[in-house]
Amino acid sequence: KYPQMDLEYTFWQMVYLCLDPKRVYKNTSYHKQTKNQWARDDPAFTVLCVCFLFVAAVAYAVAFRVSPGLFLRAVGGAVLIDFALTGVIVSSVTWAVANRYLRVSSMHGVEQEVEW
């Protein structure tokens, strides 16, 4: 339905990140070798994570019978603070550390840099 998002592969990745992370790493490593890029091209993983956070917030609101205002606050807090803000902070710090201390330079290889 959404040609820019590979939802089937994304679900596969989410399941196997819990069950067999080594398998996901091998698949991602193959992607790196063929396309010279670690990152995914589509936003499907992020979209599904936000959807799951929304479902969790709905379950919280139903279980604790909260008001609509508190429900919106729970959804906003889960998506904006817990997911987006924390993700940006952790990504920025680990990106800086990886590019500063973990890169290996080689005369015969392509210049490598961790994408943010």
mmCIF file of N, CA and C in Angstrom:
data_model
loop_
_atom_site.group_PDB
_atom_site.id
_atom_site.type_symbol
_atom_site.label_atom_id
_atom_site.label_comp_id
_atom_site.label_asym_id
_atom_site.label_seq_id
_atom_site.Cartn_x
_atom_site.Cartn_y
_atom_site.Cartn_z
ATOM 1 N N LYS A 1 0.825 -1.187 0.000
ATOM 2 C CA LYS A 1 0.000 0.000 0.000
ATOM 3 C C LYS A 1 0.872 1.255 0.000
ATOM 4 N N TYR A 2 1.931 1.249 0.789
ATOM 5 C CA TYR A 2 2.856 2.377 0.827
ATOM 6 C C TYR A 2 4.160 1.940 0.166
ATOM 7 N N PRO A 3 4.404 2.319 -1.069
ATOM 8 C CA PRO A 3 5.557 1.797 -1.799
ATOM 9 C C PRO A 3 6.905 2.193 -1.201
ATOM 10 N N GLN A 4 6.968 3.281 -0.471
ATOM 11 C CA GLN A 4 8.240 3.709 0.096
ATOM 12 C C GLN A 4 8.567 2.998 1.414
ATOM 13 N N MET A 5 7.622 2.216 1.949
ATOM 14 C CA MET A 5 7.853 1.513 3.213
ATOM 15 C C MET A 5 7.696 0.008 3.014
ATOM 16 N N ASP A 6 8.708 -0.731 3.425
ATOM 17 C CA ASP A 6 8.682 -2.185 3.356
ATOM 18 C C ASP A 6 8.235 -2.714 4.723
ATOM 19 N N LEU A 7 6.923 -2.785 4.931
ATOM 20 C CA LEU A 7 6.386 -3.162 6.241
ATOM 21 C C LEU A 7 6.644 -4.629 6.574
ATOM 22 N N GLU A 8 6.624 -5.494 5.581
ATOM 23 C CA GLU A 8 6.870 -6.921 5.841
ATOM 24 C C GLU A 8 8.290 -7.133 6.368
ATOM 25 N N TYR A 9 9.261 -6.518 5.725
ATOM 26 C CA TYR A 9 10.650 -6.627 6.192
ATOM 27 C C TYR A 9 10.815 -5.983 7.572
ATOM 28 N N THR A 10 10.104 -4.895 7.801
ATOM 29 C CA THR A 10 10.188 -4.226 9.094
ATOM 30 C C THR A 10 9.652 -5.109 10.215
ATOM 31 N N PHE A 11 8.502 -5.757 9.993
ATOM 32 C CA PHE A 11 7.984 -6.689 11.001
ATOM 33 C C PHE A 11 8.959 -7.837 11.225
ATOM 34 N N TRP A 12 9.529 -8.350 10.152
ATOM 35 C CA TRP A 12 10.523 -9.425 10.260
ATOM 36 C C TRP A 12 11.688 -8.964 11.128
ATOM 37 N N GLN A 13 12.166 -7.753 10.870
ATOM 38 C CA GLN A 13 13.292 -7.211 11.625
ATOM 39 C C GLN A 13 12.944 -7.058 13.105
ATOM 40 N N MET A 14 11.762 -6.551 13.403
ATOM 41 C CA MET A 14 11.365 -6.363 14.801
ATOM 42 C C MET A 14 11.271 -7.696 15.541
ATOM 43 N N VAL A 15 10.679 -8.685 14.910
ATOM 44 C CA VAL A 15 10.541 -9.996 15.546
ATOM 45 C C VAL A 15 11.907 -10.618 15.781
ATOM 46 N N TYR A 16 12.752 -10.598 14.772
ATOM 47 C CA TYR A 16 14.047 -11.248 14.906
ATOM 48 C C TYR A 16 15.040 -10.448 15.735
ATOM 49 N N LEU A 17 14.820 -9.149 15.935
ATOM 50 C CA LEU A 17 15.648 -8.411 16.891
ATOM 51 C C LEU A 17 15.424 -8.931 18.302
ATOM 52 N N CYS A 18 14.225 -9.431 18.570
ATOM 53 C CA CYS A 18 13.931 -10.023 19.881
ATOM 54 C C CYS A 18 14.358 -11.489 19.943
ATOM 55 N N LEU A 19 14.154 -12.235 18.862
ATOM 56 C CA LEU A 19 14.392 -13.676 18.876
ATOM 57 C C LEU A 19 15.822 -14.064 18.497
ATOM 58 N N ASP A 20 16.376 -13.440 17.464
ATOM 59 C CA ASP A 20 17.682 -13.830 16.947
ATOM 60 C C ASP A 20 18.404 -12.610 16.363
ATOM 61 N N PRO A 21 18.967 -11.746 17.230
ATOM 62 C CA PRO A 21 19.604 -10.520 16.735
ATOM 63 C C PRO A 21 20.769 -10.780 15.779
ATOM 64 N N LYS A 22 21.437 -11.922 15.935
ATOM 65 C CA LYS A 22 22.564 -12.249 15.062
ATOM 66 C C LYS A 22 22.111 -12.339 13.600
ATOM 67 N N ARG A 23 20.937 -12.880 13.390
ATOM 68 C CA ARG A 23 20.376 -13.015 12.042
ATOM 69 C C ARG A 23 20.105 -11.637 11.425
ATOM 70 N N VAL A 24 19.601 -10.708 12.232
ATOM 71 C CA VAL A 24 19.348 -9.351 11.738
ATOM 72 C C VAL A 24 20.670 -8.660 11.413
ATOM 73 N N TYR A 25 21.671 -8.887 12.274
ATOM 74 C CA TYR A 25 22.986 -8.284 12.018
ATOM 75 C C TYR A 25 23.576 -8.801 10.711
ATOM 76 N N LYS A 26 23.470 -10.103 10.464
ATOM 77 C CA LYS A 26 23.994 -10.668 9.216
ATOM 78 C C LYS A 26 23.282 -10.067 8.004
ATOM 79 N N ASN A 27 21.967 -9.928 8.099
ATOM 80 C CA ASN A 27 21.200 -9.353 7.005
ATOM 81 C C ASN A 27 21.589 -7.891 6.780
ATOM 82 N N THR A 28 21.748 -7.146 7.862
ATOM 83 C CA THR A 28 22.141 -5.741 7.766
ATOM 84 C C THR A 28 23.566 -5.616 7.239
ATOM 85 N N SER A 29 24.437 -6.529 7.640
ATOM 86 C CA SER A 29 25.807 -6.534 7.149
ATOM 87 C C SER A 29 25.846 -6.785 5.643
ATOM 88 N N TYR A 30 25.002 -7.689 5.169
ATOM 89 C CA TYR A 30 24.898 -7.930 3.735
ATOM 90 C C TYR A 30 24.418 -6.666 3.009
ATOM 91 N N HIS A 31 23.459 -5.981 3.601
ATOM 92 C CA HIS A 31 22.956 -4.720 3.025
ATOM 93 C C HIS A 31 24.081 -3.698 2.954
ATOM 94 N N LYS A 32 24.920 -3.652 3.983
ATOM 95 C CA LYS A 32 26.053 -2.718 4.005
ATOM 96 C C LYS A 32 27.037 -3.044 2.880
ATOM 97 N N GLN A 33 27.279 -4.321 2.657
ATOM 98 C CA GLN A 33 28.229 -4.723 1.616
ATOM 99 C C GLN A 33 27.693 -4.423 0.222
ATOM 100 N N THR A 34 26.401 -4.564 0.020
ATOM 101 C CA THR A 34 25.848 -4.360 -1.320
ATOM 102 C C THR A 34 25.527 -2.899 -1.623
ATOM 103 N N LYS A 35 25.076 -2.141 -0.633
ATOM 104 C CA LYS A 35 24.678 -0.752 -0.883
ATOM 105 C C LYS A 35 25.590 0.272 -0.211
ATOM 106 N N ASN A 36 26.588 -0.210 0.558
ATOM 107 C CA ASN A 36 27.515 0.659 1.297
ATOM 108 C C ASN A 36 26.762 1.657 2.179
ATOM 109 N N GLN A 37 25.746 1.162 2.855
ATOM 110 C CA GLN A 37 24.927 1.992 3.737
ATOM 111 C C GLN A 37 24.352 1.116 4.845
ATOM 112 N N TRP A 38 24.539 1.546 6.078
ATOM 113 C CA TRP A 38 23.995 0.799 7.222
ATOM 114 C C TRP A 38 22.518 1.103 7.428
ATOM 115 N N ALA A 39 22.140 2.328 7.190
ATOM 116 C CA ALA A 39 20.778 2.774 7.515
ATOM 117 C C ALA A 39 19.751 2.227 6.532
ATOM 118 N N ARG A 40 18.515 2.131 7.010
ATOM 119 C CA ARG A 40 17.400 1.731 6.140
ATOM 120 C C ARG A 40 16.981 2.925 5.288
ATOM 121 N N ASP A 41 16.468 2.624 4.115
ATOM 122 C CA ASP A 41 16.028 3.680 3.202
ATOM 123 C C ASP A 41 14.625 4.183 3.506
ATOM 124 N N ASP A 42 13.856 3.394 4.248
ATOM 125 C CA ASP A 42 12.462 3.783 4.474
ATOM 126 C C ASP A 42 12.190 4.053 5.961
ATOM 127 N N PRO A 43 11.145 4.824 6.234
ATOM 128 C CA PRO A 43 10.818 5.180 7.619
ATOM 129 C C PRO A 43 9.908 4.167 8.314
ATOM 130 N N ALA A 44 9.742 2.972 7.760
ATOM 131 C CA ALA A 44 8.755 2.016 8.279
ATOM 132 C C ALA A 44 9.027 1.619 9.722
ATOM 133 N N PHE A 45 10.291 1.423 10.099
ATOM 134 C CA PHE A 45 10.609 1.011 11.464
ATOM 135 C C PHE A 45 10.164 2.084 12.463
ATOM 136 N N THR A 46 10.448 3.317 12.159
ATOM 137 C CA THR A 46 10.058 4.425 13.038
ATOM 138 C C THR A 46 8.537 4.556 13.109
ATOM 139 N N VAL A 47 7.873 4.446 11.970
ATOM 140 C CA VAL A 47 6.421 4.559 11.944
ATOM 141 C C VAL A 47 5.780 3.453 12.789
ATOM 142 N N LEU A 48 6.266 2.226 12.655
ATOM 143 C CA LEU A 48 5.710 1.127 13.446
ATOM 144 C C LEU A 48 5.992 1.297 14.933
ATOM 145 N N CYS A 49 7.172 1.783 15.283
ATOM 146 C CA CYS A 49 7.470 2.034 16.704
ATOM 147 C C CYS A 49 6.512 3.066 17.289
ATOM 148 N N VAL A 50 6.242 4.126 16.548
ATOM 149 C CA VAL A 50 5.304 5.157 17.014
ATOM 150 C C VAL A 50 3.898 4.573 17.140
ATOM 151 N N CYS A 51 3.510 3.729 16.197
ATOM 152 C CA CYS A 51 2.192 3.081 16.284
ATOM 153 C C CYS A 51 2.095 2.187 17.517
ATOM 154 N N PHE A 52 3.150 1.428 17.800
ATOM 155 C CA PHE A 52 3.147 0.576 18.988
ATOM 156 C C PHE A 52 3.122 1.406 20.275
ATOM 157 N N LEU A 53 3.798 2.549 20.285
ATOM 158 C CA LEU A 53 3.733 3.437 21.444
ATOM 159 C C LEU A 53 2.314 3.968 21.639
ATOM 160 N N PHE A 54 1.659 4.294 20.542
ATOM 161 C CA PHE A 54 0.276 4.766 20.617
ATOM 162 C C PHE A 54 -0.633 3.676 21.183
ATOM 163 N N VAL A 55 -0.467 2.443 20.715
ATOM 164 C CA VAL A 55 -1.269 1.324 21.227
ATOM 165 C C VAL A 55 -1.007 1.122 22.720
ATOM 166 N N ALA A 56 0.244 1.246 23.136
ATOM 167 C CA ALA A 56 0.571 1.106 24.555
ATOM 168 C C ALA A 56 -0.083 2.215 25.379
ATOM 169 N N ALA A 57 -0.100 3.431 24.849
ATOM 170 C CA ALA A 57 -0.744 4.542 25.553
ATOM 171 C C ALA A 57 -2.257 4.335 25.642
ATOM 172 N N VAL A 58 -2.862 3.799 24.598
ATOM 173 C CA VAL A 58 -4.288 3.493 24.630
ATOM 174 C C VAL A 58 -4.557 2.418 25.684
ATOM 175 N N ALA A 59 -3.737 1.387 25.728
ATOM 176 C CA ALA A 59 -3.900 0.329 26.734
ATOM 177 C C ALA A 59 -3.755 0.896 28.143
ATOM 178 N N TYR A 60 -2.812 1.815 28.328
ATOM 179 C CA TYR A 60 -2.635 2.473 29.627
ATOM 180 C C TYR A 60 -3.900 3.246 30.007
ATOM 181 N N ALA A 61 -4.425 4.011 29.045
ATOM 182 C CA ALA A 61 -5.618 4.831 29.320
ATOM 183 C C ALA A 61 -6.823 3.958 29.651
ATOM 184 N N VAL A 62 -6.986 2.847 28.956
ATOM 185 C CA VAL A 62 -8.115 1.954 29.216
ATOM 186 C C VAL A 62 -7.950 1.253 30.565
ATOM 187 N N ALA A 63 -6.739 0.779 30.834
ATOM 188 C CA ALA A 63 -6.501 0.025 32.069
ATOM 189 C C ALA A 63 -6.682 0.895 33.314
ATOM 190 N N PHE A 64 -6.251 2.141 33.240
ATOM 191 C CA PHE A 64 -6.321 3.011 34.415
ATOM 192 C C PHE A 64 -7.454 4.024 34.345
ATOM 193 N N ARG A 65 -8.309 3.914 33.337
ATOM 194 C CA ARG A 65 -9.487 4.780 33.175
ATOM 195 C C ARG A 65 -9.137 6.257 33.347
ATOM 196 N N VAL A 66 -8.222 6.719 32.517
ATOM 197 C CA VAL A 66 -7.779 8.113 32.618
ATOM 198 C C VAL A 66 -8.648 9.010 31.746
ATOM 199 N N SER A 67 -8.602 10.287 32.033
ATOM 200 C CA SER A 67 -9.379 11.265 31.273
ATOM 201 C C SER A 67 -8.745 11.467 29.899
ATOM 202 N N PRO A 68 -9.512 12.016 28.955
ATOM 203 C CA PRO A 68 -8.952 12.260 27.614
ATOM 204 C C PRO A 68 -7.714 13.174 27.639
ATOM 205 N N GLY A 69 -7.722 14.154 28.530
ATOM 206 C CA GLY A 69 -6.555 15.042 28.637
ATOM 207 C C GLY A 69 -5.308 14.292 29.081
ATOM 208 N N LEU A 70 -5.456 13.433 30.080
ATOM 209 C CA LEU A 70 -4.326 12.643 30.545
ATOM 210 C C LEU A 70 -3.898 11.627 29.492
ATOM 211 N N PHE A 71 -4.855 11.132 28.727
ATOM 212 C CA PHE A 71 -4.533 10.214 27.634
ATOM 213 C C PHE A 71 -3.654 10.909 26.595
ATOM 214 N N LEU A 72 -4.054 12.119 26.172
ATOM 215 C CA LEU A 72 -3.250 12.865 25.202
ATOM 216 C C LEU A 72 -1.867 13.178 25.761
ATOM 217 N N ARG A 73 -1.797 13.457 27.037
ATOM 218 C CA ARG A 73 -0.507 13.713 27.678
ATOM 219 C C ARG A 73 0.362 12.452 27.670
ATOM 220 N N ALA A 74 -0.251 11.295 27.908
ATOM 221 C CA ALA A 74 0.490 10.034 27.884
ATOM 222 C C ALA A 74 1.000 9.733 26.481
ATOM 223 N N VAL A 75 0.160 9.931 25.470
ATOM 224 C CA VAL A 75 0.580 9.694 24.086
ATOM 225 C C VAL A 75 1.690 10.672 23.703
ATOM 226 N N GLY A 76 1.469 11.933 23.991
ATOM 227 C CA GLY A 76 2.485 12.950 23.669
ATOM 228 C C GLY A 76 3.800 12.691 24.384
ATOM 229 N N GLY A 77 3.711 12.321 25.658
ATOM 230 C CA GLY A 77 4.932 12.026 26.404
ATOM 231 C C GLY A 77 5.658 10.813 25.868
ATOM 232 N N ALA A 78 4.911 9.781 25.519
ATOM 233 C CA ALA A 78 5.535 8.557 25.001
ATOM 234 C C ALA A 78 6.195 8.804 23.647
ATOM 235 N N VAL A 79 5.494 9.498 22.765
ATOM 236 C CA VAL A 79 6.023 9.691 21.412
ATOM 237 C C VAL A 79 7.073 10.804 21.377
ATOM 238 N N LEU A 80 6.769 11.960 21.939
ATOM 239 C CA LEU A 80 7.678 13.094 21.826
ATOM 240 C C LEU A 80 8.864 13.027 22.772
ATOM 241 N N ILE A 81 8.630 12.665 24.024
ATOM 242 C CA ILE A 81 9.722 12.677 24.994
ATOM 243 C C ILE A 81 10.450 11.334 25.032
ATOM 244 N N ASP A 82 9.704 10.269 25.296
ATOM 245 C CA ASP A 82 10.344 8.962 25.452
ATOM 246 C C ASP A 82 10.965 8.469 24.153
ATOM 247 N N PHE A 83 10.336 8.699 23.046
ATOM 248 C CA PHE A 83 10.837 8.170 21.773
ATOM 249 C C PHE A 83 11.701 9.194 21.041
ATOM 250 N N ALA A 84 11.144 10.332 20.694
ATOM 251 C CA ALA A 84 11.851 11.292 19.837
ATOM 252 C C ALA A 84 13.005 11.994 20.546
ATOM 253 N N LEU A 85 12.728 12.634 21.676
ATOM 254 C CA LEU A 85 13.770 13.400 22.354
ATOM 255 C C LEU A 85 14.889 12.506 22.874
ATOM 256 N N THR A 86 14.517 11.415 23.533
ATOM 257 C CA THR A 86 15.538 10.487 24.023
ATOM 258 C C THR A 86 16.302 9.871 22.859
ATOM 259 N N GLY A 87 15.619 9.544 21.770
ATOM 260 C CA GLY A 87 16.279 8.993 20.594
ATOM 261 C C GLY A 87 17.276 9.954 19.976
ATOM 262 N N VAL A 88 16.909 11.224 19.889
ATOM 263 C CA VAL A 88 17.820 12.221 19.329
ATOM 264 C C VAL A 88 19.053 12.379 20.214
ATOM 265 N N ILE A 89 18.866 12.412 21.520
ATOM 266 C CA ILE A 89 20.005 12.570 22.439
ATOM 267 C C ILE A 89 20.934 11.364 22.362
ATOM 268 N N VAL A 90 20.376 10.168 22.479
ATOM 269 C CA VAL A 90 21.204 8.956 22.436
ATOM 270 C C VAL A 90 21.879 8.817 21.074
ATOM 271 N N SER A 91 21.155 9.070 19.990
ATOM 272 C CA SER A 91 21.733 8.976 18.646
ATOM 273 C C SER A 91 22.873 9.966 18.457
ATOM 274 N N SER A 92 22.698 11.171 18.926
ATOM 275 C CA SER A 92 23.736 12.194 18.762
ATOM 276 C C SER A 92 24.998 11.844 19.532
ATOM 277 N N VAL A 93 24.840 11.386 20.760
ATOM 278 C CA VAL A 93 26.007 11.027 21.569
ATOM 279 C C VAL A 93 26.736 9.828 20.972
ATOM 280 N N THR A 94 26.011 8.776 20.626
ATOM 281 C CA THR A 94 26.671 7.590 20.078
ATOM 282 C C THR A 94 27.246 7.865 18.684
ATOM 283 N N TRP A 95 26.608 8.711 17.881
ATOM 284 C CA TRP A 95 27.150 9.105 16.590
ATOM 285 C C TRP A 95 28.490 9.818 16.765
ATOM 286 N N ALA A 96 28.549 10.762 17.712
ATOM 287 C CA ALA A 96 29.789 11.501 17.952
ATOM 288 C C ALA A 96 30.902 10.579 18.458
ATOM 289 N N VAL A 97 30.579 9.689 19.385
ATOM 290 C CA VAL A 97 31.586 8.760 19.916
ATOM 291 C C VAL A 97 32.080 7.818 18.816
ATOM 292 N N ALA A 98 31.164 7.280 18.020
ATOM 293 C CA ALA A 98 31.546 6.346 16.963
ATOM 294 C C ALA A 98 32.423 7.015 15.912
ATOM 295 N N ASN A 99 32.079 8.213 15.490
ATOM 296 C CA ASN A 99 32.886 8.889 14.477
ATOM 297 C C ASN A 99 34.214 9.379 15.025
ATOM 298 N N ARG A 100 34.261 9.668 16.303
ATOM 299 C CA ARG A 100 35.509 10.178 16.902
ATOM 300 C C ARG A 100 36.471 9.060 17.276
ATOM 301 N N TYR A 101 35.972 7.985 17.884
ATOM 302 C CA TYR A 101 36.851 6.978 18.475
ATOM 303 C C TYR A 101 36.804 5.596 17.817
ATOM 304 N N LEU A 102 35.783 5.260 17.071
ATOM 305 C CA LEU A 102 35.616 3.888 16.599
ATOM 306 C C LEU A 102 35.868 3.690 15.109
ATOM 307 N N ARG A 103 36.215 4.732 14.396
ATOM 308 C CA ARG A 103 36.478 4.588 12.964
ATOM 309 C C ARG A 103 37.859 4.012 12.720
ATOM 310 N N VAL A 104 37.961 3.176 11.706
ATOM 311 C CA VAL A 104 39.232 2.590 11.307
ATOM 312 C C VAL A 104 39.551 3.106 9.918
ATOM 313 N N SER A 105 40.732 3.704 9.758
ATOM 314 C CA SER A 105 41.085 4.197 8.436
ATOM 315 C C SER A 105 41.980 3.187 7.723
ATOM 316 N N SER A 106 41.779 3.114 6.435
ATOM 317 C CA SER A 106 42.532 2.186 5.607
ATOM 318 C C SER A 106 42.912 2.891 4.309
ATOM 319 N N MET A 107 44.134 2.618 3.847
ATOM 320 C CA MET A 107 44.583 3.238 2.592
ATOM 321 C C MET A 107 43.799 2.702 1.401
ATOM 322 N N HIS A 108 43.366 1.463 1.489
ATOM 323 C CA HIS A 108 42.753 0.815 0.332
ATOM 324 C C HIS A 108 41.230 0.794 0.382
ATOM 325 N N GLY A 109 40.644 1.273 1.460
ATOM 326 C CA GLY A 109 39.191 1.202 1.602
ATOM 327 C C GLY A 109 38.522 2.540 1.368
ATOM 328 N N VAL A 110 37.218 2.486 1.310
ATOM 329 C CA VAL A 110 36.408 3.694 1.171
ATOM 330 C C VAL A 110 36.355 4.383 2.529
ATOM 331 N N GLU A 111 36.391 5.709 2.515
ATOM 332 C CA GLU A 111 36.292 6.468 3.758
ATOM 333 C C GLU A 111 34.966 6.136 4.456
ATOM 334 N N GLN A 112 35.044 5.711 5.684
ATOM 335 C CA GLN A 112 33.860 5.299 6.419
ATOM 336 C C GLN A 112 33.481 6.355 7.446
ATOM 337 N N GLU A 113 32.195 6.580 7.576
ATOM 338 C CA GLU A 113 31.680 7.496 8.589
ATOM 339 C C GLU A 113 30.305 7.006 8.999
ATOM 340 N N VAL A 114 30.027 7.077 10.292
ATOM 341 C CA VAL A 114 28.726 6.645 10.796
ATOM 342 C C VAL A 114 27.696 7.723 10.451
ATOM 343 N N GLU A 115 26.585 7.293 9.875
ATOM 344 C CA GLU A 115 25.509 8.227 9.537
ATOM 345 C C GLU A 115 24.711 8.563 10.778
ATOM 346 N N TRP A 116 24.188 9.775 10.848
ATOM 347 C CA TRP A 116 23.334 10.114 11.989
ATOM 348 C C TRP A 116 21.941 9.728 11.688
#
